[in-house]
Amino acid sequence: MKQPSPTFAEFKSGILDELPLQAGIVPFGMVYGILGVESGMSALETFMLSSILFGGASQIVFTQLLAAATPAVVLVSSIAAINARHMLYSTSMLPYLRHLPLRWRVVLAYLLTDEAYAVTIRRYIDKPHNQYMHYHLLGSGLLLFTVWQISTLAGIMLGTTIPKALSLGFAIPLSFMAIVIPLLKSTPQIVAALTAGVIALTCQSLPWNSWLILAACGGIIAGMISDRLTGEAA
Amino acid sequence: MIWIIMICCGLATFAARFLPLSGILPAELPKPVQKAMQFVPVAVLMPIILSGIFISTDQQIQIDGNMRIYAAVIAAIVAITTRNVIATIITGLLCLWGLDFLF
């Protein structure tokens, strides 16, 4: 019997590992599409942001800041702050991907989202290494990209037919809660979260919607101070 | 204008994903930068969570009659016990719809 090529085997296992996460991606993408149109973006702008930005959480924040007439500089720096966490992913992928040609690293960096990172880093850590394993990230990333575009489109088409009373926007804080709660394991992380939260609530009425970027910076500084004081590893 | 903002956001995001892989940066980021990066997720997401729960459409903190607070508490319990994103979202939304319907 003919063996499947090792590149295809890695690619396929990337897709299969990523598949279960799509149960969360589809509604998330649809909520983004709905909120995008609701916030006054055109269907084309809403759809294109899914490939230009390709980051669920940041796209939803983008629509909300845009609807609240946030100045461009504040909007861009808020999005940059939200997506700065991808540097962590990229850094931890470095040992596995550094030998690749530039074009591969560009493509894989573009596809490096929370969900693709989550399944592929598990494969790199848990299973034996080989020279084709970048195809795993290509598989997980491309599946996520495809499903994200289709769900965005579905959300845009549903768009205005969804009543606002369903408060679908509330799904956003809920999904972030499920991400943040497991991270609150050390004192510095809790201090960072509380400080950022308090700044966000008290600075809501500051001009230019600057509350998010202020809260993020304040939280990071508070976390670092607490880390220094407690000497506890975060 | 909106397209320029979208592209700038896209470039900033791609930079975060690509810079460590680019070979331009030193293999090890400076210690303080590494430390700061650890706090980025909570420092960014917590403000979005709390403003999504407490801030009303007119940008005021709303406590009285704010059913999102109760729905969020129940969803937080589900998040802690199940660690499941979908279960958390479904619980929270169902609670909010139920509470809005009842009160």
Short mmCIF file of C-alpha atoms in Angstrom, two decimals:
data_model
loop_
_atom_site.label_atom_id
_atom_site.label_comp_id
_atom_site.label_asym_id
_atom_site.label_seq_id
_atom_site.Cartn_x
_atom_site.Cartn_y
_atom_site.Cartn_z
CA MET A 1 0.00 0.00 0.00
CA LYS A 2 1.25 3.46 -0.87
CA GLN A 3 2.19 5.62 2.11
CA PRO A 4 0.61 9.09 2.14
CA SER A 5 3.23 11.81 1.78
CA PRO A 6 4.55 13.04 5.15
CA THR A 7 3.75 16.66 4.24
CA PHE A 8 0.14 15.76 3.54
CA ALA A 9 -0.05 13.73 6.75
CA GLU A 10 1.05 16.76 8.79
CA PHE A 11 -1.26 19.09 6.87
CA LYS A 12 -4.20 16.77 7.41
CA SER A 13 -3.54 16.32 11.11
CA GLY A 14 -3.37 20.12 11.44
CA ILE A 15 -6.82 20.35 9.89
CA LEU A 16 -8.22 17.52 12.01
CA ASP A 17 -6.78 18.92 15.25
CA GLU A 18 -8.27 22.33 14.44
CA LEU A 19 -11.68 20.98 13.49
CA PRO A 20 -13.32 20.72 16.95
CA LEU A 21 -12.56 24.40 17.66
CA GLN A 22 -14.73 25.45 14.74
CA ALA A 23 -17.81 24.93 16.93
CA GLY A 24 -16.76 28.13 18.69
CA ILE A 25 -15.41 29.90 15.60
CA VAL A 26 -18.61 29.73 13.55
CA PRO A 27 -20.84 31.59 16.05
CA PHE A 28 -17.96 33.98 16.88
CA GLY A 29 -17.50 34.85 13.19
CA MET A 30 -21.22 35.30 12.73
CA VAL A 31 -21.46 37.60 15.76
CA TYR A 32 -18.60 39.64 14.30
CA GLY A 33 -20.38 39.90 10.94
CA ILE A 34 -23.63 40.96 12.60
CA LEU A 35 -21.94 43.54 14.85
CA GLY A 36 -19.85 44.87 11.96
CA VAL A 37 -22.90 45.71 9.88
CA GLU A 38 -24.75 46.95 12.99
CA SER A 39 -21.88 49.35 13.77
CA GLY A 40 -22.30 51.05 10.38
CA MET A 41 -19.48 49.41 8.42
CA SER A 42 -20.36 48.38 4.87
CA ALA A 43 -20.69 44.70 4.04
CA LEU A 44 -17.46 44.86 2.04
CA GLU A 45 -15.51 46.58 4.83
CA THR A 46 -16.82 44.10 7.41
CA PHE A 47 -15.87 41.16 5.19
CA MET A 48 -12.42 42.48 4.25
CA LEU A 49 -11.48 43.20 7.86
CA SER A 50 -11.67 39.43 8.46
CA SER A 51 -8.70 38.92 6.16
CA ILE A 52 -6.87 42.24 6.72
CA LEU A 53 -6.90 41.88 10.51
CA PHE A 54 -7.79 38.18 10.90
CA GLY A 55 -8.23 38.25 14.68
CA GLY A 56 -11.70 37.74 16.12
CA ALA A 57 -11.49 39.65 19.38
CA SER A 58 -9.73 42.62 17.83
CA GLN A 59 -12.18 42.80 14.93
CA ILE A 60 -15.13 43.07 17.29
CA VAL A 61 -13.41 45.76 19.34
CA PHE A 62 -12.63 47.52 16.04
CA THR A 63 -16.33 47.70 15.13
CA GLN A 64 -17.25 49.04 18.57
CA LEU A 65 -14.52 51.67 18.72
CA LEU A 66 -15.31 52.72 15.16
CA ALA A 67 -19.02 53.10 15.97
CA ALA A 68 -18.04 55.29 18.95
CA ALA A 69 -16.13 57.67 16.63
CA THR A 70 -12.71 56.87 18.10
CA PRO A 71 -9.78 58.79 16.56
CA ALA A 72 -7.63 56.71 14.23
CA VAL A 73 -4.50 56.80 16.40
CA VAL A 74 -6.34 55.56 19.51
CA LEU A 75 -8.14 52.91 17.47
CA VAL A 76 -4.97 51.54 15.90
CA SER A 77 -3.05 51.52 19.19
CA SER A 78 -5.94 49.79 20.99
CA ILE A 79 -5.98 47.07 18.33
CA ALA A 80 -2.18 46.80 18.47
CA ALA A 81 -2.40 46.34 22.27
CA ILE A 82 -5.03 43.62 21.94
CA ASN A 83 -2.98 41.71 19.39
CA ALA A 84 0.38 42.21 21.07
CA ARG A 85 -0.16 38.82 22.69
CA HIS A 86 0.58 37.22 19.33
CA MET A 87 4.24 38.06 19.90
CA LEU A 88 4.15 35.49 22.67
CA TYR A 89 2.86 32.84 20.27
CA SER A 90 5.30 33.77 17.56
CA THR A 91 8.20 33.69 20.02
CA SER A 92 7.27 30.24 21.28
CA MET A 93 6.97 28.97 17.67
CA LEU A 94 10.43 30.28 16.80
CA PRO A 95 12.41 27.10 17.63
CA TYR A 96 10.19 25.06 15.30
CA LEU A 97 9.95 27.49 12.39
CA ARG A 98 13.18 29.53 12.35
CA HIS A 99 14.85 27.35 9.70
CA LEU A 100 12.09 27.97 7.13
CA PRO A 101 12.47 30.26 4.11
CA LEU A 102 11.09 33.78 4.51
CA ARG A 103 7.96 33.17 2.41
CA TRP A 104 6.95 30.32 4.71
CA ARG A 105 7.51 32.41 7.82
CA VAL A 106 5.42 35.26 6.37
CA VAL A 107 2.50 32.97 5.54
CA LEU A 108 2.64 31.09 8.86
CA ALA A 109 2.91 34.36 10.83
CA TYR A 110 -0.21 35.64 9.08
CA LEU A 111 -2.07 32.45 10.05
CA LEU A 112 -0.85 32.49 13.66
CA THR A 113 -4.09 33.13 15.57
CA ASP A 114 -5.03 32.04 19.10
CA GLU A 115 -6.78 28.91 17.91
CA ALA A 116 -4.21 27.75 15.36
CA TYR A 117 -1.42 28.37 17.86
CA ALA A 118 -3.27 26.43 20.56
CA VAL A 119 -3.53 23.19 18.59
CA THR A 120 -0.23 23.36 16.72
CA ILE A 121 1.98 24.14 19.73
CA ARG A 122 0.43 21.10 21.41
CA ARG A 123 1.47 18.95 18.45
CA TYR A 124 5.03 20.39 18.51
CA ILE A 125 5.41 19.73 22.22
CA ASP A 126 3.67 16.36 22.47
CA LYS A 127 4.63 14.50 19.30
CA PRO A 128 7.96 13.54 17.70
CA HIS A 129 9.48 16.26 15.54
CA ASN A 130 10.03 15.98 11.80
CA GLN A 131 11.07 18.30 8.99
CA TYR A 132 7.52 18.64 7.67
CA MET A 133 5.79 19.79 10.81
CA HIS A 134 5.30 23.37 9.59
CA TYR A 135 2.55 21.84 7.42
CA HIS A 136 0.63 21.23 10.64
CA LEU A 137 0.37 24.98 11.29
CA LEU A 138 -0.47 25.54 7.62
CA GLY A 139 -3.34 23.07 7.96
CA SER A 140 -4.73 24.40 11.23
CA GLY A 141 -4.27 28.02 10.10
CA LEU A 142 -5.87 27.57 6.67
CA LEU A 143 -8.87 25.73 8.07
CA LEU A 144 -9.42 28.49 10.62
CA PHE A 145 -8.98 31.17 7.95
CA THR A 146 -11.52 29.53 5.63
CA VAL A 147 -14.13 28.95 8.33
CA TRP A 148 -13.63 32.48 9.68
CA GLN A 149 -14.29 34.05 6.26
CA ILE A 150 -17.39 31.93 5.66
CA SER A 151 -18.86 32.63 9.12
CA THR A 152 -18.17 36.35 8.72
CA LEU A 153 -20.07 36.25 5.44
CA ALA A 154 -22.95 34.36 7.06
CA GLY A 155 -23.10 36.98 9.84
CA ILE A 156 -23.11 39.83 7.33
CA MET A 157 -25.98 38.23 5.42
CA LEU A 158 -27.98 37.61 8.60
CA GLY A 159 -26.92 41.08 9.71
CA THR A 160 -29.86 43.35 10.16
CA THR A 161 -32.40 40.52 10.40
CA ILE A 162 -31.12 39.73 13.93
CA PRO A 163 -33.02 41.82 16.51
CA LYS A 164 -30.80 43.98 18.71
CA ALA A 165 -32.77 42.74 21.74
CA LEU A 166 -30.87 39.45 21.49
CA SER A 167 -27.83 41.37 22.88
CA LEU A 168 -25.44 39.20 20.88
CA GLY A 169 -22.68 41.68 21.69
CA PHE A 170 -22.75 40.24 25.21
CA ALA A 171 -21.17 37.08 23.80
CA ILE A 172 -17.89 39.01 23.60
CA PRO A 173 -17.31 39.69 27.32
CA LEU A 174 -18.54 36.15 27.97
CA SER A 175 -16.03 34.54 25.64
CA PHE A 176 -13.18 36.65 27.03
CA MET A 177 -14.21 35.68 30.55
CA ALA A 178 -13.65 32.03 29.68
CA ILE A 179 -10.17 32.95 28.41
CA VAL A 180 -9.15 35.26 31.26
CA ILE A 181 -10.37 33.29 34.29
CA PRO A 182 -7.89 30.41 33.84
CA LEU A 183 -5.06 32.98 33.53
CA LEU A 184 -5.73 34.48 36.97
CA LYS A 185 -3.46 32.05 38.76
CA SER A 186 -0.90 34.36 40.39
CA THR A 187 -1.09 37.55 42.44
CA PRO A 188 0.55 39.73 39.75
CA GLN A 189 -1.91 38.51 37.11
CA ILE A 190 -4.83 39.28 39.43
CA VAL A 191 -3.41 42.72 40.24
CA ALA A 192 -2.95 43.44 36.52
CA ALA A 193 -6.53 42.36 35.77
CA LEU A 194 -8.09 44.37 38.61
CA THR A 195 -6.11 47.52 37.85
CA ALA A 196 -6.96 47.35 34.17
CA GLY A 197 -10.61 46.71 35.01
CA VAL A 198 -10.91 49.63 37.43
CA ILE A 199 -9.19 52.04 35.03
CA ALA A 200 -11.47 50.90 32.22
CA LEU A 201 -14.63 51.57 34.23
CA THR A 202 -13.54 54.89 35.72
CA CYS A 203 -12.08 56.29 32.50
CA GLN A 204 -15.05 55.53 30.24
CA SER A 205 -15.90 59.17 29.76
CA LEU A 206 -12.36 60.28 28.90
CA PRO A 207 -12.09 61.67 25.39
CA TRP A 208 -11.25 59.64 22.28
CA ASN A 209 -12.24 56.29 23.80
CA SER A 210 -8.78 56.14 25.29
CA TRP A 211 -9.98 53.96 28.20
CA LEU A 212 -8.90 50.71 26.61
CA ILE A 213 -5.33 51.66 25.84
CA LEU A 214 -4.96 53.44 29.22
CA ALA A 215 -6.36 50.42 31.08
CA ALA A 216 -4.08 48.03 29.20
CA CYS A 217 -0.96 50.07 29.99
CA GLY A 218 -2.02 50.57 33.61
CA GLY A 219 -2.71 46.87 34.04
CA ILE A 220 0.66 45.86 32.60
CA ILE A 221 2.52 48.33 34.83
CA ALA A 222 0.59 47.24 37.93
CA GLY A 223 1.30 43.61 37.11
CA MET A 224 5.02 44.29 36.76
CA ILE A 225 5.15 46.23 40.03
CA SER A 226 3.29 43.46 41.84
CA ASP A 227 5.61 40.91 40.28
CA ARG A 228 8.62 42.88 41.55
CA LEU A 229 7.12 43.18 45.06
CA THR A 230 5.96 39.60 45.50
CA GLY A 231 8.85 38.04 43.62
CA GLU A 232 6.27 35.55 42.45
CA ALA A 233 6.53 34.05 38.96
CA ALA A 234 3.52 35.12 36.91
CA MET B 1 -10.12 56.79 5.64
CA ILE B 2 -11.61 53.64 7.16
CA TRP B 3 -9.58 51.51 4.76
CA ILE B 4 -6.36 53.17 5.90
CA ILE B 5 -7.29 52.51 9.54
CA MET B 6 -8.12 48.89 8.72
CA ILE B 7 -4.79 48.39 6.94
CA CYS B 8 -2.83 50.03 9.78
CA CYS B 9 -4.53 47.70 12.27
CA GLY B 10 -3.74 44.77 9.98
CA LEU B 11 -0.08 45.77 9.74
CA ALA B 12 0.22 46.20 13.53
CA THR B 13 -1.29 42.75 14.02
CA PHE B 14 0.89 41.13 11.38
CA ALA B 15 3.95 42.78 12.94
CA ALA B 16 3.14 41.18 16.30
CA ARG B 17 2.81 37.79 14.62
CA PHE B 18 5.82 38.10 12.34
CA LEU B 19 8.51 40.09 14.19
CA PRO B 20 9.68 37.26 16.46
CA LEU B 21 9.84 34.94 13.43
CA SER B 22 11.53 37.52 11.22
CA GLY B 23 15.03 37.07 12.56
CA ILE B 24 15.29 40.87 12.98
CA LEU B 25 14.74 40.75 16.72
CA PRO B 26 17.30 39.22 19.08
CA ALA B 27 16.47 35.59 19.83
CA GLU B 28 15.75 36.48 23.46
CA LEU B 29 13.65 39.56 24.14
CA PRO B 30 14.84 41.70 27.06
CA LYS B 31 13.59 40.40 30.42
CA PRO B 32 11.32 43.41 31.22
CA VAL B 33 9.65 43.08 27.79
CA GLN B 34 9.08 39.36 28.37
CA LYS B 35 7.59 40.16 31.79
CA ALA B 36 5.35 42.88 30.38
CA MET B 37 4.10 40.55 27.63
CA GLN B 38 2.82 38.09 30.23
CA PHE B 39 0.32 40.66 31.46
CA VAL B 40 -0.96 41.70 28.04
CA PRO B 41 -3.84 39.19 27.78
CA VAL B 42 -5.46 40.00 31.14
CA ALA B 43 -4.70 43.74 30.93
CA VAL B 44 -6.41 43.97 27.56
CA LEU B 45 -9.27 41.51 27.96
CA MET B 46 -10.37 42.49 31.48
CA PRO B 47 -11.31 46.07 30.43
CA ILE B 48 -13.34 44.69 27.52
CA ILE B 49 -15.10 42.21 29.82
CA LEU B 50 -15.97 44.74 32.52
CA SER B 51 -17.10 47.47 30.15
CA GLY B 52 -19.21 44.90 28.29
CA ILE B 53 -20.94 44.06 31.57
CA PHE B 54 -21.19 47.39 33.41
CA ILE B 55 -21.26 50.12 30.79
CA SER B 56 -24.62 51.07 29.32
CA THR B 57 -25.12 52.35 25.78
CA ASP B 58 -24.82 55.96 27.01
CA GLN B 59 -21.31 55.20 28.38
CA GLN B 60 -22.34 55.31 32.05
CA ILE B 61 -21.72 52.66 34.71
CA GLN B 62 -25.05 50.91 35.14
CA ILE B 63 -25.76 48.86 38.29
CA ASP B 64 -29.51 49.17 38.92
CA GLY B 65 -31.57 46.85 36.77
CA ASN B 66 -28.48 45.67 34.89
CA MET B 67 -29.23 42.02 34.19
CA ARG B 68 -25.85 41.53 32.51
CA ILE B 69 -24.22 41.56 35.96
CA TYR B 70 -26.24 38.55 37.16
CA ALA B 71 -25.85 36.73 33.87
CA ALA B 72 -22.08 37.33 33.98
CA VAL B 73 -21.78 35.98 37.55
CA ILE B 74 -23.53 32.75 36.58
CA ALA B 75 -21.44 32.49 33.40
CA ALA B 76 -18.26 33.06 35.45
CA ILE B 77 -19.16 30.09 37.64
CA VAL B 78 -19.60 27.99 34.49
CA ALA B 79 -16.28 29.30 33.15
CA ILE B 80 -14.48 28.34 36.36
CA THR B 81 -16.00 24.87 36.59
CA THR B 82 -16.00 23.85 32.92
CA ARG B 83 -13.28 26.06 31.37
CA ASN B 84 -15.37 25.77 28.24
CA VAL B 85 -15.82 28.88 26.08
CA ILE B 86 -18.98 27.72 24.33
CA ALA B 87 -20.68 26.59 27.55
CA THR B 88 -19.84 29.97 29.10
CA ILE B 89 -21.29 31.95 26.19
CA ILE B 90 -24.47 29.88 25.97
CA THR B 91 -25.09 30.04 29.74
CA GLY B 92 -24.50 33.79 29.85
CA LEU B 93 -26.74 34.57 26.88
CA LEU B 94 -29.55 32.27 28.07
CA CYS B 95 -29.40 33.83 31.55
CA LEU B 96 -29.52 37.34 30.09
CA TRP B 97 -32.49 36.53 27.84
CA GLY B 98 -34.28 34.80 30.74
CA LEU B 99 -33.67 37.66 33.17
CA ASP B 100 -34.66 40.30 30.59
CA PHE B 101 -37.85 38.32 29.96
CA LEU B 102 -38.72 37.94 33.65
CA PHE B 103 -37.95 41.46 34.91
#
